[in-house]
Structure formats: structure tokens, C-alpha cells
XYZ file of C-alpha atoms in Angstrom:
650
model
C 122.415 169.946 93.054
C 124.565 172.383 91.221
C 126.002 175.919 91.431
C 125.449 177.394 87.551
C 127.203 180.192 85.444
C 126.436 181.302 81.351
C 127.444 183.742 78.898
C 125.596 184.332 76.055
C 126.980 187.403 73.448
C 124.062 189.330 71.260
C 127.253 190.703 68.807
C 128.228 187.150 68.355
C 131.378 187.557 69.365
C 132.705 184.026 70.868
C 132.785 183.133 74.662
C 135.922 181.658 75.898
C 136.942 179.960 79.238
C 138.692 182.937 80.468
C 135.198 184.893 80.316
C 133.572 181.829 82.061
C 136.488 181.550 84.552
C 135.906 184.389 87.283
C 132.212 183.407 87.847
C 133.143 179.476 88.377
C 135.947 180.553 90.679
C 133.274 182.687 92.692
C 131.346 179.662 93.115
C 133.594 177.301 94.491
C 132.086 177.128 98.173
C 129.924 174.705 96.423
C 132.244 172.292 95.026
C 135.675 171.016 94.006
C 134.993 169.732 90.275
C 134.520 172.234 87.602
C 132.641 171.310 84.538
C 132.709 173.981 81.416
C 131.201 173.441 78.163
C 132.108 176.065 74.989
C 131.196 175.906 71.500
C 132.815 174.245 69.176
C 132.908 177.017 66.854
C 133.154 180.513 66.651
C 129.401 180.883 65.492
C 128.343 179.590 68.622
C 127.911 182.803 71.557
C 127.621 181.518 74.387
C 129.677 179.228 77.054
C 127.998 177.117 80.197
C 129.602 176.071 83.442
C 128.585 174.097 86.602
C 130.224 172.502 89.580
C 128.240 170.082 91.033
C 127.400 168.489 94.059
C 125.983 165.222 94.572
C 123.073 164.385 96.782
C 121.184 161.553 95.264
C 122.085 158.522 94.037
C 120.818 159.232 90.588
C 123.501 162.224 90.869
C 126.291 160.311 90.732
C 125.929 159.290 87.054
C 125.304 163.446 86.587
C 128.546 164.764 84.791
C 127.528 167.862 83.460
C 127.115 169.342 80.803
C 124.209 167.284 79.206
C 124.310 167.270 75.220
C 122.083 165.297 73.237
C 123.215 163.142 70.915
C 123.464 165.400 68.112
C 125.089 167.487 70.665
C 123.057 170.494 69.147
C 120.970 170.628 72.851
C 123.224 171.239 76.076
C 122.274 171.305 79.665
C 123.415 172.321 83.144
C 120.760 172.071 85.297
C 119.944 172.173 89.600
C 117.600 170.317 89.839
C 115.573 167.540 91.590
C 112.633 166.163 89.535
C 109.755 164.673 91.507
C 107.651 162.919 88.916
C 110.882 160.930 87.457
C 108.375 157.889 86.477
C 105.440 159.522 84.468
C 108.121 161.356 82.276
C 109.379 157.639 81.531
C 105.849 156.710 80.317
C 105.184 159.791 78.411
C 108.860 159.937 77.056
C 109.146 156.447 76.237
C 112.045 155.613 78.580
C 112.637 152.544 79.622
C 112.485 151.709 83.573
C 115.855 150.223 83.749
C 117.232 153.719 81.916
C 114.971 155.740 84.160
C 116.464 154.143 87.497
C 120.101 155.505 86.544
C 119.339 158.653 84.761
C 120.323 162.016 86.672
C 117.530 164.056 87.376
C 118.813 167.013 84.450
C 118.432 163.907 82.112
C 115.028 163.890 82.429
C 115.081 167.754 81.254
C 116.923 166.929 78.274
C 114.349 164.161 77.367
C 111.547 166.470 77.887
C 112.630 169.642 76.244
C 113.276 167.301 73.003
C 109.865 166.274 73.335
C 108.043 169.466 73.984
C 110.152 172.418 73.546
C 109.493 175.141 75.722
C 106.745 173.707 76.622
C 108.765 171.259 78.944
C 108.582 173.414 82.020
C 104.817 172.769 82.491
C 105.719 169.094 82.624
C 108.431 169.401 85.074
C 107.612 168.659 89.117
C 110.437 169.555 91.857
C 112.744 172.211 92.671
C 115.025 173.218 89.503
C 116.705 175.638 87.726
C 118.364 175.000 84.420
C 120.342 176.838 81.420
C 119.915 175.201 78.060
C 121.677 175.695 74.649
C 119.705 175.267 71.317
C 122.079 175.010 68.807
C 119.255 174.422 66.470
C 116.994 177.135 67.580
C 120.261 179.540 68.665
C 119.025 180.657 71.737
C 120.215 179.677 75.282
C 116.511 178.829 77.084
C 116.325 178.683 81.061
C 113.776 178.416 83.691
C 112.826 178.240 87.557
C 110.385 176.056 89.411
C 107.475 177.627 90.532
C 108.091 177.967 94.036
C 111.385 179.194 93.415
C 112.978 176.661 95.609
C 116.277 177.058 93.444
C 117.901 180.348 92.561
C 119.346 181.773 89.513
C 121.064 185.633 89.095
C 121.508 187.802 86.282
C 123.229 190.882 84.146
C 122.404 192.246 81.092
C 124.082 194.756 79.241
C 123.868 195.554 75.465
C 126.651 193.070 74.506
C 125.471 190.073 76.357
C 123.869 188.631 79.586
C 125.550 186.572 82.251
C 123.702 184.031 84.429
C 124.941 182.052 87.598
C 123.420 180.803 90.885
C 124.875 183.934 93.084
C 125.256 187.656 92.816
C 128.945 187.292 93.438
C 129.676 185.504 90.623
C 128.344 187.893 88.503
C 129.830 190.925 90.589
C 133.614 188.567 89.820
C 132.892 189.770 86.118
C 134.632 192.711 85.166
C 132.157 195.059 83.374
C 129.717 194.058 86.179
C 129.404 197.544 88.423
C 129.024 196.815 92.621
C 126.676 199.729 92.901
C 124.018 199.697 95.874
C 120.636 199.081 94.983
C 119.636 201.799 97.485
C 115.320 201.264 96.870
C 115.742 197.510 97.858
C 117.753 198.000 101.058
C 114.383 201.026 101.915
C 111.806 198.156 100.474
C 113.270 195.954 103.200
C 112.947 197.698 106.340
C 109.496 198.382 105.444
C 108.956 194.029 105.075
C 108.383 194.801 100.973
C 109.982 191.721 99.155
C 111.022 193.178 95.535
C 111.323 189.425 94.172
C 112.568 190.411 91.337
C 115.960 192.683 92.170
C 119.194 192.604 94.595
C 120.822 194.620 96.871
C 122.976 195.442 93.961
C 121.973 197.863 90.646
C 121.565 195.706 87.138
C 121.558 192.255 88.846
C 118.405 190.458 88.949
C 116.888 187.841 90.035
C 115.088 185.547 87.456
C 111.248 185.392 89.474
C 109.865 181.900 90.306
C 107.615 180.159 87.903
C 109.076 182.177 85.280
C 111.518 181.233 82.043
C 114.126 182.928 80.019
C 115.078 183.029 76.329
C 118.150 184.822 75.255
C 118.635 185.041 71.116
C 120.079 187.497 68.851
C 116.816 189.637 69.166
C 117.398 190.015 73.106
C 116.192 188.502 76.255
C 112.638 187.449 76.768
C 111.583 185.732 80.570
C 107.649 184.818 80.457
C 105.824 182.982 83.009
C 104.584 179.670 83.546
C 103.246 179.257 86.767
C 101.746 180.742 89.635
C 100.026 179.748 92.554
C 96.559 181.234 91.439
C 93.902 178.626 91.366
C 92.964 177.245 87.975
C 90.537 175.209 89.172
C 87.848 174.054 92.032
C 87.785 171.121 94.016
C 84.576 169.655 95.276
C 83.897 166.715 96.959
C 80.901 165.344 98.711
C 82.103 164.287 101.936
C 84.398 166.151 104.587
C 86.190 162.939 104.787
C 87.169 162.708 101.054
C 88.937 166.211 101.602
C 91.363 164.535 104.062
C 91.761 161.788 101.775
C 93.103 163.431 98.843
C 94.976 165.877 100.634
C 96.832 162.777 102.380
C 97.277 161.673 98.795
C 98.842 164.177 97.633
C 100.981 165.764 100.977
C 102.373 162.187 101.578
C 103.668 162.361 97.860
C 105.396 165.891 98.170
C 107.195 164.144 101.179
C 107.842 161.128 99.820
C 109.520 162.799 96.919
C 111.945 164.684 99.450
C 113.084 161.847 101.342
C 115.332 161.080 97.898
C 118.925 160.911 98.754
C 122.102 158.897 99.329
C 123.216 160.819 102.922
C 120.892 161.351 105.884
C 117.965 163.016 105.918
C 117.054 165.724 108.395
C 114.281 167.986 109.362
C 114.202 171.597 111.496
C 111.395 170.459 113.412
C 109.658 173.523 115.343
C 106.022 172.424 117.943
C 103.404 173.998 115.361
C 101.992 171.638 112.977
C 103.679 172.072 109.760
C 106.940 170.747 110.711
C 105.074 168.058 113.010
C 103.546 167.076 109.967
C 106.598 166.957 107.698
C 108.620 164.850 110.163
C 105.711 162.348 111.656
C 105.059 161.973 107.531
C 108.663 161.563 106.709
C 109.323 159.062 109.379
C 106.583 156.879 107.832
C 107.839 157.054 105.022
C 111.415 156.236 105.349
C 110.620 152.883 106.563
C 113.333 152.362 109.337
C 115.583 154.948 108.297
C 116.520 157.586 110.585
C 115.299 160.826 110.804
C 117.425 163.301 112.113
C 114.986 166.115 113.618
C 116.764 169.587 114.989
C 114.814 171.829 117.302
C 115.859 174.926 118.836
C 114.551 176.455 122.376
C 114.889 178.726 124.968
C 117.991 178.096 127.533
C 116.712 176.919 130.907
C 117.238 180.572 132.734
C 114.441 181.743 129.941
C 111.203 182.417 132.698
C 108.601 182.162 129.207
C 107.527 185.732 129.359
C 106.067 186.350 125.710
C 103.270 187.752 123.883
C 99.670 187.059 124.874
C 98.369 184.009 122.488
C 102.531 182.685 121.928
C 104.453 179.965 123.349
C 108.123 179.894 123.950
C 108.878 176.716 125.102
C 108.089 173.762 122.333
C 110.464 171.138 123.733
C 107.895 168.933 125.157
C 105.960 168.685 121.967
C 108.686 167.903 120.104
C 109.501 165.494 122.517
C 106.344 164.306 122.249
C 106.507 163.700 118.494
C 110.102 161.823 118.854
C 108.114 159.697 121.296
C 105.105 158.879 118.878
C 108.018 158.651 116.008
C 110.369 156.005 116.888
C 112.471 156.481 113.760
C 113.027 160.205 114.828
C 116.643 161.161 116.027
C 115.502 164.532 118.290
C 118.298 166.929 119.544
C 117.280 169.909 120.935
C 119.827 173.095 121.273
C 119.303 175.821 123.742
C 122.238 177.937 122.616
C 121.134 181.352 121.009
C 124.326 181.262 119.378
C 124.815 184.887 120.009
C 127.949 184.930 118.095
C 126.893 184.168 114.542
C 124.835 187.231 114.890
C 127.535 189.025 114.314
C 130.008 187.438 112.739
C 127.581 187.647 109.272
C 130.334 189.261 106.642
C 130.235 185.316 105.580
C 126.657 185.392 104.661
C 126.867 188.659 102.949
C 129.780 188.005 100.746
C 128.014 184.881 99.538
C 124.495 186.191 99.410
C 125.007 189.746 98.984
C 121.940 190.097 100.782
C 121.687 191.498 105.337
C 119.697 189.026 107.446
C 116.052 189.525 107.140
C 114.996 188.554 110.703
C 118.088 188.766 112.871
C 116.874 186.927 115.890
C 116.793 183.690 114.397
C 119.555 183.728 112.574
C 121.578 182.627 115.174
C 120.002 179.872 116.255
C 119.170 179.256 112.392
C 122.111 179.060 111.412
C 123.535 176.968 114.727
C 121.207 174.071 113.704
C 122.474 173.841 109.819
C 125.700 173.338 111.516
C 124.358 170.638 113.656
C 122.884 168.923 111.186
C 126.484 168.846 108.859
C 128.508 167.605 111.858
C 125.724 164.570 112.294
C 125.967 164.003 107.945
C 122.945 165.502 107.038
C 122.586 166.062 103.436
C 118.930 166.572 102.900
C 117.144 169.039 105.927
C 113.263 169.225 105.241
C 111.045 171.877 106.675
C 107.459 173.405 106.387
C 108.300 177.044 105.581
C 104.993 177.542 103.094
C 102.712 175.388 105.548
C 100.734 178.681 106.735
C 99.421 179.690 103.218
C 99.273 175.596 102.009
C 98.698 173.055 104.366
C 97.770 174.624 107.632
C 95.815 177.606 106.230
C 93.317 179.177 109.570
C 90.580 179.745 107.656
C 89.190 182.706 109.595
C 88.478 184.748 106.370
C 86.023 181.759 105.312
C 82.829 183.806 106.762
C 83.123 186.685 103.983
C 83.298 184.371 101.162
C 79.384 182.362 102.406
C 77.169 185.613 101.275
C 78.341 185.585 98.072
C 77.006 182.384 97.150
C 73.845 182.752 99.482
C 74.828 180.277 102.336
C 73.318 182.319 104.687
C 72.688 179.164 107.054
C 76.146 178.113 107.452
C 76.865 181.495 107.719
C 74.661 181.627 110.977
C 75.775 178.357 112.038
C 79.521 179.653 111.699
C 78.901 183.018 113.207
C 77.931 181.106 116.486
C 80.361 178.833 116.916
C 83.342 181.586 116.383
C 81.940 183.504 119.016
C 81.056 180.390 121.426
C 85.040 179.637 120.244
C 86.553 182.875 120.860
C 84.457 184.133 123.295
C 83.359 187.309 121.441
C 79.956 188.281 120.429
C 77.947 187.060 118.043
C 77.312 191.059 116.607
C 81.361 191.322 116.536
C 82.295 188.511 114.889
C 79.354 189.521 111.981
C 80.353 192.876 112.114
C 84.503 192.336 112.298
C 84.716 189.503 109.621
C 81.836 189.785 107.390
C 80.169 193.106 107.365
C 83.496 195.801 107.694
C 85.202 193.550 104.978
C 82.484 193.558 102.438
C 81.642 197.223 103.057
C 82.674 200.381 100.910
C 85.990 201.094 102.124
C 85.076 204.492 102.867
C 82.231 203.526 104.618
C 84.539 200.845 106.783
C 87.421 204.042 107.604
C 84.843 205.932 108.984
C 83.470 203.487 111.478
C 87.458 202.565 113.000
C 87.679 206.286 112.935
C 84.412 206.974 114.990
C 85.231 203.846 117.308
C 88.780 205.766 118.222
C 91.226 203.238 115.786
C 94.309 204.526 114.511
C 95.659 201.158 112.447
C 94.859 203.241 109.307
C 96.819 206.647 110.417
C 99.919 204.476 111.385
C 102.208 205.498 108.650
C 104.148 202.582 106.540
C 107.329 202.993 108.879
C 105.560 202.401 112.081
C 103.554 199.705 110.930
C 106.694 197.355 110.144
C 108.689 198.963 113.583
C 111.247 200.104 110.706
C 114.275 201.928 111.060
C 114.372 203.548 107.695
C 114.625 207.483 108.079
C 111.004 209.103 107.132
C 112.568 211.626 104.702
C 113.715 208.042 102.749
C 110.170 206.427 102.588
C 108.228 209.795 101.496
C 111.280 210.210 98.662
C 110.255 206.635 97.273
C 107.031 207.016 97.701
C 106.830 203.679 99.874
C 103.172 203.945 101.181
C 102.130 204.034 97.467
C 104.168 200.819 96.641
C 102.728 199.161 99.200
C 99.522 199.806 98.062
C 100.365 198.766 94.292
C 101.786 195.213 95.788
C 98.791 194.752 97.662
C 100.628 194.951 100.820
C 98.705 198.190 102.487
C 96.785 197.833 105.293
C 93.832 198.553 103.638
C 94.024 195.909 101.417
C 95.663 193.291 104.035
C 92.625 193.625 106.102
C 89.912 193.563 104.000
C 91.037 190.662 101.071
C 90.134 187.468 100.971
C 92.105 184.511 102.709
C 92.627 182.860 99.275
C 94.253 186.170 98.008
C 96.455 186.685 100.719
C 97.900 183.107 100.515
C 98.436 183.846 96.674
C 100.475 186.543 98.019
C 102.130 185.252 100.449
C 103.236 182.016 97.946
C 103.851 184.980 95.281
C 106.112 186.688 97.804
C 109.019 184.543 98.416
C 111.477 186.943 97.912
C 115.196 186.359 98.321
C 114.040 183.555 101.169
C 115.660 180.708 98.663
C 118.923 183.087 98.744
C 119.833 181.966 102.595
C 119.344 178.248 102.070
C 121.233 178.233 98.765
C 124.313 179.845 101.108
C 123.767 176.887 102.827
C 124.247 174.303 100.183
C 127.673 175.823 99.856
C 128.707 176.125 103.387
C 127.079 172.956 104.532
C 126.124 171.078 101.585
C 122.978 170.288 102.791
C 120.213 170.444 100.291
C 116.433 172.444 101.617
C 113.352 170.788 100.819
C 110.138 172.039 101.894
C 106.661 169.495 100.880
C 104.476 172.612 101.598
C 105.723 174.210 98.931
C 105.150 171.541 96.572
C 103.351 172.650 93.534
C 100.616 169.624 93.643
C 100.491 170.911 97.190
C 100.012 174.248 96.602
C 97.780 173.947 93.427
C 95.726 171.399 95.735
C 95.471 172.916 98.740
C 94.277 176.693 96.900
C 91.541 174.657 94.483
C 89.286 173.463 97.732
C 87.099 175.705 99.488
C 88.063 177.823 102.403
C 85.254 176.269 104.418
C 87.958 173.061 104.667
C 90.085 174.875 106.372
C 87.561 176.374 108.819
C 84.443 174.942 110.267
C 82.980 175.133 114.214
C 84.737 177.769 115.011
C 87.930 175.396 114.499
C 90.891 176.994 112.740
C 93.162 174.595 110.670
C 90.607 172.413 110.725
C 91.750 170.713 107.402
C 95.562 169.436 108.569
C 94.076 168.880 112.311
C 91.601 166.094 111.242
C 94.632 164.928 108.462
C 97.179 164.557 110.928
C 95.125 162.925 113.898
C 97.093 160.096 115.202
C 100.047 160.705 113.209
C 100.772 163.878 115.412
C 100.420 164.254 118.910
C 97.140 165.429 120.238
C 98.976 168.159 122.174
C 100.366 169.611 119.088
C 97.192 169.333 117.073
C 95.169 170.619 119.629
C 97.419 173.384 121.033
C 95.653 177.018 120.182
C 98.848 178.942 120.865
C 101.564 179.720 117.867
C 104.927 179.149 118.828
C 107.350 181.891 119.147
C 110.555 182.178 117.022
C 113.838 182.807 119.034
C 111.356 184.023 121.459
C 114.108 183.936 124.404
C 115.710 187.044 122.861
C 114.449 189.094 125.955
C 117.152 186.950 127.934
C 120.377 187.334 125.442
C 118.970 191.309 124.235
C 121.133 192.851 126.762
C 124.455 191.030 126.142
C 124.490 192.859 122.775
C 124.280 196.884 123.704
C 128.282 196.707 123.461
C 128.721 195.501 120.287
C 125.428 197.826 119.239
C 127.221 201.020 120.700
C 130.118 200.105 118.721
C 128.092 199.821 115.569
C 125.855 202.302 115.975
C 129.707 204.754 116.128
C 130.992 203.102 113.217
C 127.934 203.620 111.490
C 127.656 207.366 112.107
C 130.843 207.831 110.238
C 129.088 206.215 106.949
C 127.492 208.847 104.879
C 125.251 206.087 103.195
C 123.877 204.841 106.752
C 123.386 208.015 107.588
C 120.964 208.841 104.838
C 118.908 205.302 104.643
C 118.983 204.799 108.579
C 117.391 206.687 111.485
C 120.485 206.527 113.724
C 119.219 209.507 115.801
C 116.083 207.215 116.809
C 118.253 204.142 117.259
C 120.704 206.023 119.321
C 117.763 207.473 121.678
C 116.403 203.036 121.812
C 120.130 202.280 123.000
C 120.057 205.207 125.607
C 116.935 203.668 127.076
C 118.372 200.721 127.229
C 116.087 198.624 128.895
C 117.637 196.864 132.661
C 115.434 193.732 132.073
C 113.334 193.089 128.726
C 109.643 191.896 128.326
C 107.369 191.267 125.735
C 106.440 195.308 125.770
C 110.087 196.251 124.432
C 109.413 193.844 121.263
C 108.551 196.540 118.517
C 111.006 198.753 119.557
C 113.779 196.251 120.172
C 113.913 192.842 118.795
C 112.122 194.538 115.718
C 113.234 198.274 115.162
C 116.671 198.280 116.554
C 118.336 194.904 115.872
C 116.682 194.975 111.820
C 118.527 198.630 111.808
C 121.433 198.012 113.274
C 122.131 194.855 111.000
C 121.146 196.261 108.195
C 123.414 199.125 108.976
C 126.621 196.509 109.032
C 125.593 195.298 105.652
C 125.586 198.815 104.453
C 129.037 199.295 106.197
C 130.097 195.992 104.632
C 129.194 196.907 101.309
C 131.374 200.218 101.899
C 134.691 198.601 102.860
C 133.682 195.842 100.016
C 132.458 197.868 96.935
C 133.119 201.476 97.667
């Protein structure tokens, strides 16, 4: 892996070292060795740097930049690519060249074979920057999941690239200006994929490429997560098959690397199934698994449905998994919670959901003190592998299977215990209705989900004046992301969403790489997983009135019954009710410093935050959630990245 920078100049002026030279220096959490590449003469616009660091063992032949050997073609590229021996076959390289080439070789090879093209032959997590001296443009791309990161600036003399906003903010015509709709997109949970927190730097979008030429800049996609296809078998059993097939692959592929290999290994099934899968495939090597819990004074009070306490299914999975290495931390780590300038002079970016990140963070750190250079987890699993499957029902009366819709109708209810009329009328009937038609009835049953404004429904601490200015309820709705729409689409179309929605999630664990050098690598976010997982039908996933019912029968006897079988979801950092009230000091102290900052003052409701922290709560429960672990701490930590960005940028 490899932290990136590029100039290219549309007046043609040349790009020297010195231009490069602020943006490598700004990237040098992420290695010692500097490696620059500039034309080698003045026709040539544009200059590409890298500093890499080496996780495989394939990397350590990488010395970047790549040329070809005409040296028109050159490459810096972060990237790890999965399907390493079909490009051999197709590209005609031979398997003893193959087993020492770097993973950016393979890149090279495959943009001299198919152009632009290459992308849609490329598997893995990568981003790259590459030079065609023949064609004169500089051509770049990112994987589809967006598992790798890549930044940018335009202006009308040239565009800038690198891995992190601060390198581009080291440049000097590059403004530090606050991008004031993302930080009101955020508190109302509305990823902008595409932007920053700061004004003209972007964010090239997953599954997307680049081409910069005299002409201008052109990015086009070539991937996304909807479904191209349909998979149909003719036997339940031949479903689990091929997903096996191809999940054990996406793992397999992961598991690549010269240092240990980790895993952040939660109770649900996703990371169960990661780590159980990883384990068998390693073959005897370790498999360092970190899980965080509650500390032992935590008495377990959370939400109806939750769980709080996943240590003895994790234990149980270290038990079934000899090869597994479990530690298990019961430290909230209270004080990386505030102690976050770090993260936002690398990222640029406030903590999304604060009460993790302590714990988050304190495993990453765990994991580099035991040598961990590879930590896998099962972020995507809820809209891949583990999908519930509960919006099946709406999808049988299109295509007239009005018998399994019967059959399915009964066994939800006999499931859930709620009628047989409810379950018709809640997940078939109201969805497929006339939206009008489906207001009306919440409305004459006494619901109010559709009054709640956009603020309310995401607890946010954005002021209402701010949200009615940027007409937020009406972006919501154009992302798909009212409730309307959240309600009533399908379950394939909110997975697309989800998968389409990653957002500046990749930002955090690229911080990472720098501070801990430990690479992220997530199988459910594979694209043969992804692409597989969205082609079969949604019946897989949900059949008896079973939910999950595709990764349940999958993973039977390679994960504990308990965890298959468990019907609660576990809760994140769900012992926050015991640490909450440690923090009203250092939140009284914000809260003052923030009232002196005109810019808080006009994006935050501090009058509504004040009135939380007067109410302050003797002992918390489950009830204070909204108002507390979601409302106040998301405002007040947003408010010290606004205060940040103050003393930092003016």
C-alpha cells in the first residue's frame, strides 16, 4: 500500500519537484521513503509521487514509479489485486514472473493490454495514477467499493491529486475554506460521497475513473453495485454452495501478507464469518481476533431486541477456532474521545459516530503493539452477506407467487408473533399502495413517523434555521434517503444504497494505515461478493419466517450455533450509559468555548445542547439514547472540529 500525490498542468507549463514537494511532505505519516517521478522534458505536464509501504511479500519488489519499457506509461498505484493469476493467463505472463511481480505490475500489464478498459478487469482494493506519454493524459481510477481513497483540486491551471485532503490543503493556491453544506449533510446522517469538509476538494467516487488531458478533466464510471444479472439455481442447497465459493475466495484473497493478520471480531455473524473463514484458511497461522465489550460494572441495560455483552460468543468462536488469538478489551478508552485534533488534521474530516471511536480506535492500537499488519472485518456484511430479507414478501405478487406468499405470510407471523392481517398489511399491502393512499392510513391510525421533520429523525443537532436554508428535507428526498422512500423500497434497492453510500467511511481506516500501518480489508465488500450476493433472489435470504437465512445455513458448523442462532443484534459501544456521565466536564467546557465561535453558533443548536447538559441525567438508560449518545455527543464533536478548523484555517 501507498500514500499518492500528482500534478498535472492544462497550460503546459512543466511540473517540478518543488511543486510535488509540499504534498509528499504532508504525507509522511505513511512512510519514510519518498519516490518522485518528473518528466524528462519540458513537454511533459505533469509530475507523480508515492511513498510506500510494504505489506505483502510481492511489495517488496514494488519500487515505485512503474514505467514500461518504453517508459512512455508510468504508474503509482495502492493497490492489492485479488485475481493476480487469471491476469497471468490472459496477459501472457509467465507463473514464475507472476509470483514476484508487485501487485501495481499487474496494472501496468493490463492497461497495455486494454487501455482504459483495464479497470473492468481489475479485482481488489486500488487506486492508481497513470501517465500516457503516448496518449498525453494522466488516467486514474478507484475500486468499486472504494476501499482505497484518492483527493482532489482543480483549478483552471491544473489539478492536483493525493491520498489525503491535507496534502492538497499543503499546496499553496489550495484555499482551507469550510465546506459549510457537508458539515449540515452530516448531522442529518446524509453521506455527500463525493465532497469534503473543505470547498474545491473532492473526493474521486468509488467505481469511478479519471482522465486529465489538455481538453480538461473527465471521471466516468465503471462500476456499481446494481445487479446486471440473475442468479437461479434449482436447489436451496446450490445457493449455499456457490456463495461458499465465492465468500471463501474474497477471504482467501485478504489473508495475503508478510506480517500478521488480524480481525475486529464483534458476536453478529459477519465478523464470525470472516474470522471462522479466515482461520480455515490460514492453515495454522494465527489469527489475531480483537473484540471490544462492556467493563464488568456495565449491568446490560439496552434497547429492547440489542445485546451488550458479546464476550461469550466470541469466546465461543475462539473455542470452535483453535487458530484464533482472542483478546477482549473492556476499556472505553474515554480519552481518545477527545484527544481527536490527530484524526482531524490527517482526515480533515469530525468522527461520524463518537461512541465507538474510542474503543475503535483502542483496538487498532492493540492490534499494532501485537504486529498486526493486515486487520479484516465485515463492515458491508448487512447489505452483502447477511442481508434479513424481510422486504422479500413485496417482491412475490409481482411475479404471481401468491402461494409462497401465503406460506410466508404465516410463518412471519407464527415467527414474530404478530398477525397474520399485519404482517400482509405492514409488508406487502402499505408498501405496494399509492403513497397517498399509505399517508393517510398512518395518519388515521395516530402515526407521526411522516410529520417528524429531517432533524428529529436523525436526533441532529444542526440548528432548524440551517436545514430549511439548504433545503435538507428535499435532498434527502433526491438521494433516496426520505422516509418515504426508506420505508416503502425494495430490500434490493436499499442495499444498492447502502453499498452506493460509503461515504468518507474509507477516510478513517486510511488514517490508520498511517498511524498504525495496518492495512483494512473487508471480504463483504468484495465485488464478486457483492455482484453475487445482489444477482440471487431475495427469497435466499428469507424463508420460514427465518431472517438471514442465506449466511445461517452457509456458516452452520463453521460458526457457533449460539451466534447463528442468536435473534438479538449486538450493540455498538453500548456501555456508554456507564462512561456518559464522566464527560459533562469536558462537555461544559466545550459547549463555552464553542459559544464564543461565530461559525458554531450558526451550524449548531447550542441553546438545545445547553438545555440536554442542564438536565443532565444522575444515572443513564436506554431512554436518554436519542437525546444523548446521539444528539449531544454528534453536536458537541462536531462542534470541536468546527473549533479546530478555526484555530487551524481561520
Amino acid at each position: 500500500m501507498s500514500a499518492l500525490a500528482g500534478i498535472y498542468r492544462f497550460d503546459g507549463a512543466p511540473v517540478t519537484g518543488d511543486h510535488l514537494a509540499p504534498m509528499l511532505q504532508a504525507l509522511a505519516a505513511f512512510g519514510p521513503e519518498v519516490r518522485c517521478w518528473m518528466p524528462g522534458s519540458e513537454g511533459d505536464p505533469v509530475a507523480l509521487g508515492s511513498r510506500p509501504l510494504r505489506i505483502t511479500r510481492e511489495d517488496e519488489a514494488h519500487h515505485p514509479p512503474l514505467l514500461s519499457r518504453d517508459g512512455a506509461l508510468v504508474l503509482v498505484a495502492d493497490a492489492r489485486i485479488d485475481n493476480r493469476t487469471d491476469l497471468a493467463n490472459r496477459l501472457g505472463i509467465s507463473s514464475a514472473q507472476a509470483a514476484h511481480m508487485p501487485d501495481p505490475g499487474f496494472i501496468l500489464a493490463a492497461y497495455e493490454a486494454w487501455g482504459s478498459e483495464c479497470v473492468r478487469h481489475l479485482l481488489g482494493d486500488f487506486v492508481f495514477l497513470l501517465w500516457d506519454g503516448r496518449r498525453r493524459t494522466l488516467f486514474g481510477a478507484r475500486d468499486g467499493l472504494g476501499q482505497r481513497v484518492l483527493f482532489f483540486h482543480r483549478s483552471t491551471s491544473r489539478v492536483a491529486l493525493a491520498s489525503t485532503p491535507a496534502a492538497l490543503l499543503a499546496l499553496e493556491d489550495v484555499p482551507a475554506r469550510l465546506n459549510r453544506r457537508k458539515v449540515a449533510m452530516a448531522l442529518v446522517l446524509l453521506q455527500d460521497p463525493g465532497t469534503t469538509y473543505f470547498e474545491g476538494i473532492e473526493r474521486l467516487l468509488p467505481g469511478h475513473t479519471l482522465e486529465v488531458g489538455p481538453s480538461g478533466m473527465r471521471i466516468a464510471p465503471f462500476w456499481t453495485p446494481v445487479p446486471t444479472r440473475e442468479i437461479r439455481f434449482s436447489s436451496d442447497g446450490e445457493y449455499v454452495e456457490a456463495f461458499l465459493d465465492v465468500f471463501d475466495a474474497a477471504v482467501r484473497a485478504r489473508t495475503r501478507g508478510t506480517g500478521r493478520i488480524g480481525v475486529l471480531l464483534s458476536g453478529g455473524i459477519d465478523s464470525t464469518s470472516v474470522a471462522t473463514t479466515a482461520a480455515l484458511t490460514m492453515a495454522g497461522r494465527p489469527l489475531h481476533a480483537f473484540h471490544s465489550a462492556p467493563a464488568p460494572t456495565f449491568d446490560g441495560r439496552i434497547g429492547r431486541g440489542m445485546v451488550a455483552d458479546e464476550s461469550a460468543d466470541v469466546e465461543a468462536v475462539a473455542d470452535l477456532c483453535p487458530g484464533i488469538d482472542l483478546r477482549i478489551d473492556r476499556d472505553p478508552h474515554l480519552e481518545e474521545l477527545w484527544e481527536v485534533d490527530s484524526l482531524y488534521r490527517a482526515m480533515g474530516a469530525p468522527v461520524r459516530n463518537p461512541s465507538n471511536w474510542g474503543w475503535y480506535r483502542g483496538q487498532y492500537a492493540a492490534a499494532h503493539s501485537a504486529g498486526v499488519r493486515v486487520m479484516l472485518n465485515g463492515s458491508l456484511g448487512n447489505a452483502t452477506i447477511s442481508h434479513l430479507g424481510t422486504r422479500s414478501l413485496r417482491d412475490l405478487p409481482g411475479r404471481g407467487e401468491w402461494v409462497t406468499l401465503w406460506q410466508e405470510i404465516r410463518s412471519v407471523a407464527a415467527a414474530s408473533g404478530a398477525g397474520r392481517w399485519g404482517v400482509l398489511r405492514d409488508q406487502v399491502l402499505l408498501p405496494l399502495a399509492p403513497l397517498p393512499m399509505e399517508r393517510s392510513y398512518r395518519r388515521w391510525r395516530g402515526g407521526r413517523g411522516d410529520s417528524l421533520t429531517l432533524l428529529e429523525q436523525t436526533s441532529s443537532a444542526l440548528r432548524t434555521e440551517q436545514a430549511a436554508a439548504l433545503g435538507l428535507e428535499d435532498i434527502a428526498r433526491s438521494m433516496g434517503r426520505g422516509a418515504d422512500h426508506l420505508r416503502r423500497c425494495r430490500g434490493v434497492d436499499l442495499r444498492i444504497a447502502t453499498l452506493s453510500g460509503v461515504g468518507d467511511t474509507s477516510d478513517v481506516l486510511n488514517c490508520f494505515r498511517a498511524w498504525y500501518g495496518i492495512e483494512t480489508r473487508d471480504p463483504t465488500a468484495d465485488t464478486r461478493v457483492v455482484e453475487f450476493c445482489l444477482a440471487i433472489p431475495e427469497t435466499q435470504y428469507h424463508r420460514g419466517g427465518e431472517k438471514r437465512w442465506l449466511i445461517r445455513r452457509a456458516m452452520r458448523g463453521r460458526v457457533p450455533d449460539q451466534v447463528l442462532d442468536r435473534k438479538e443484534f449486538g450493540g455498538q459501544g453500548a456501555d456508554w450509559m456507564d462512561w456518559m456521565h464522566l464527560l459533562r466536564p469536558d462537555a461544559a467546557r466545550e459547549l463555552d468555548n464553542m459559544d464564543r465561535s461565530e461559525t458554531v453558533r450558526d451550524l449548531l443548536d447550542l441553546p438545545r445542547l445547553r438545555a440536554l447538559l442542564d438536565r443532565w441525567p444522575e444515572r443513564f438508560g436506554p431512554e436518554h439514547e436519542v437525546d444523548y449518545k446521539l444528539r449531544f455527543l454528534r453536536g458537541v464533536m462536531m462542534g470541536r472540529f468546527l473549533l479546530w478548523f478555526d484555530r487551524t484555517h481561520g
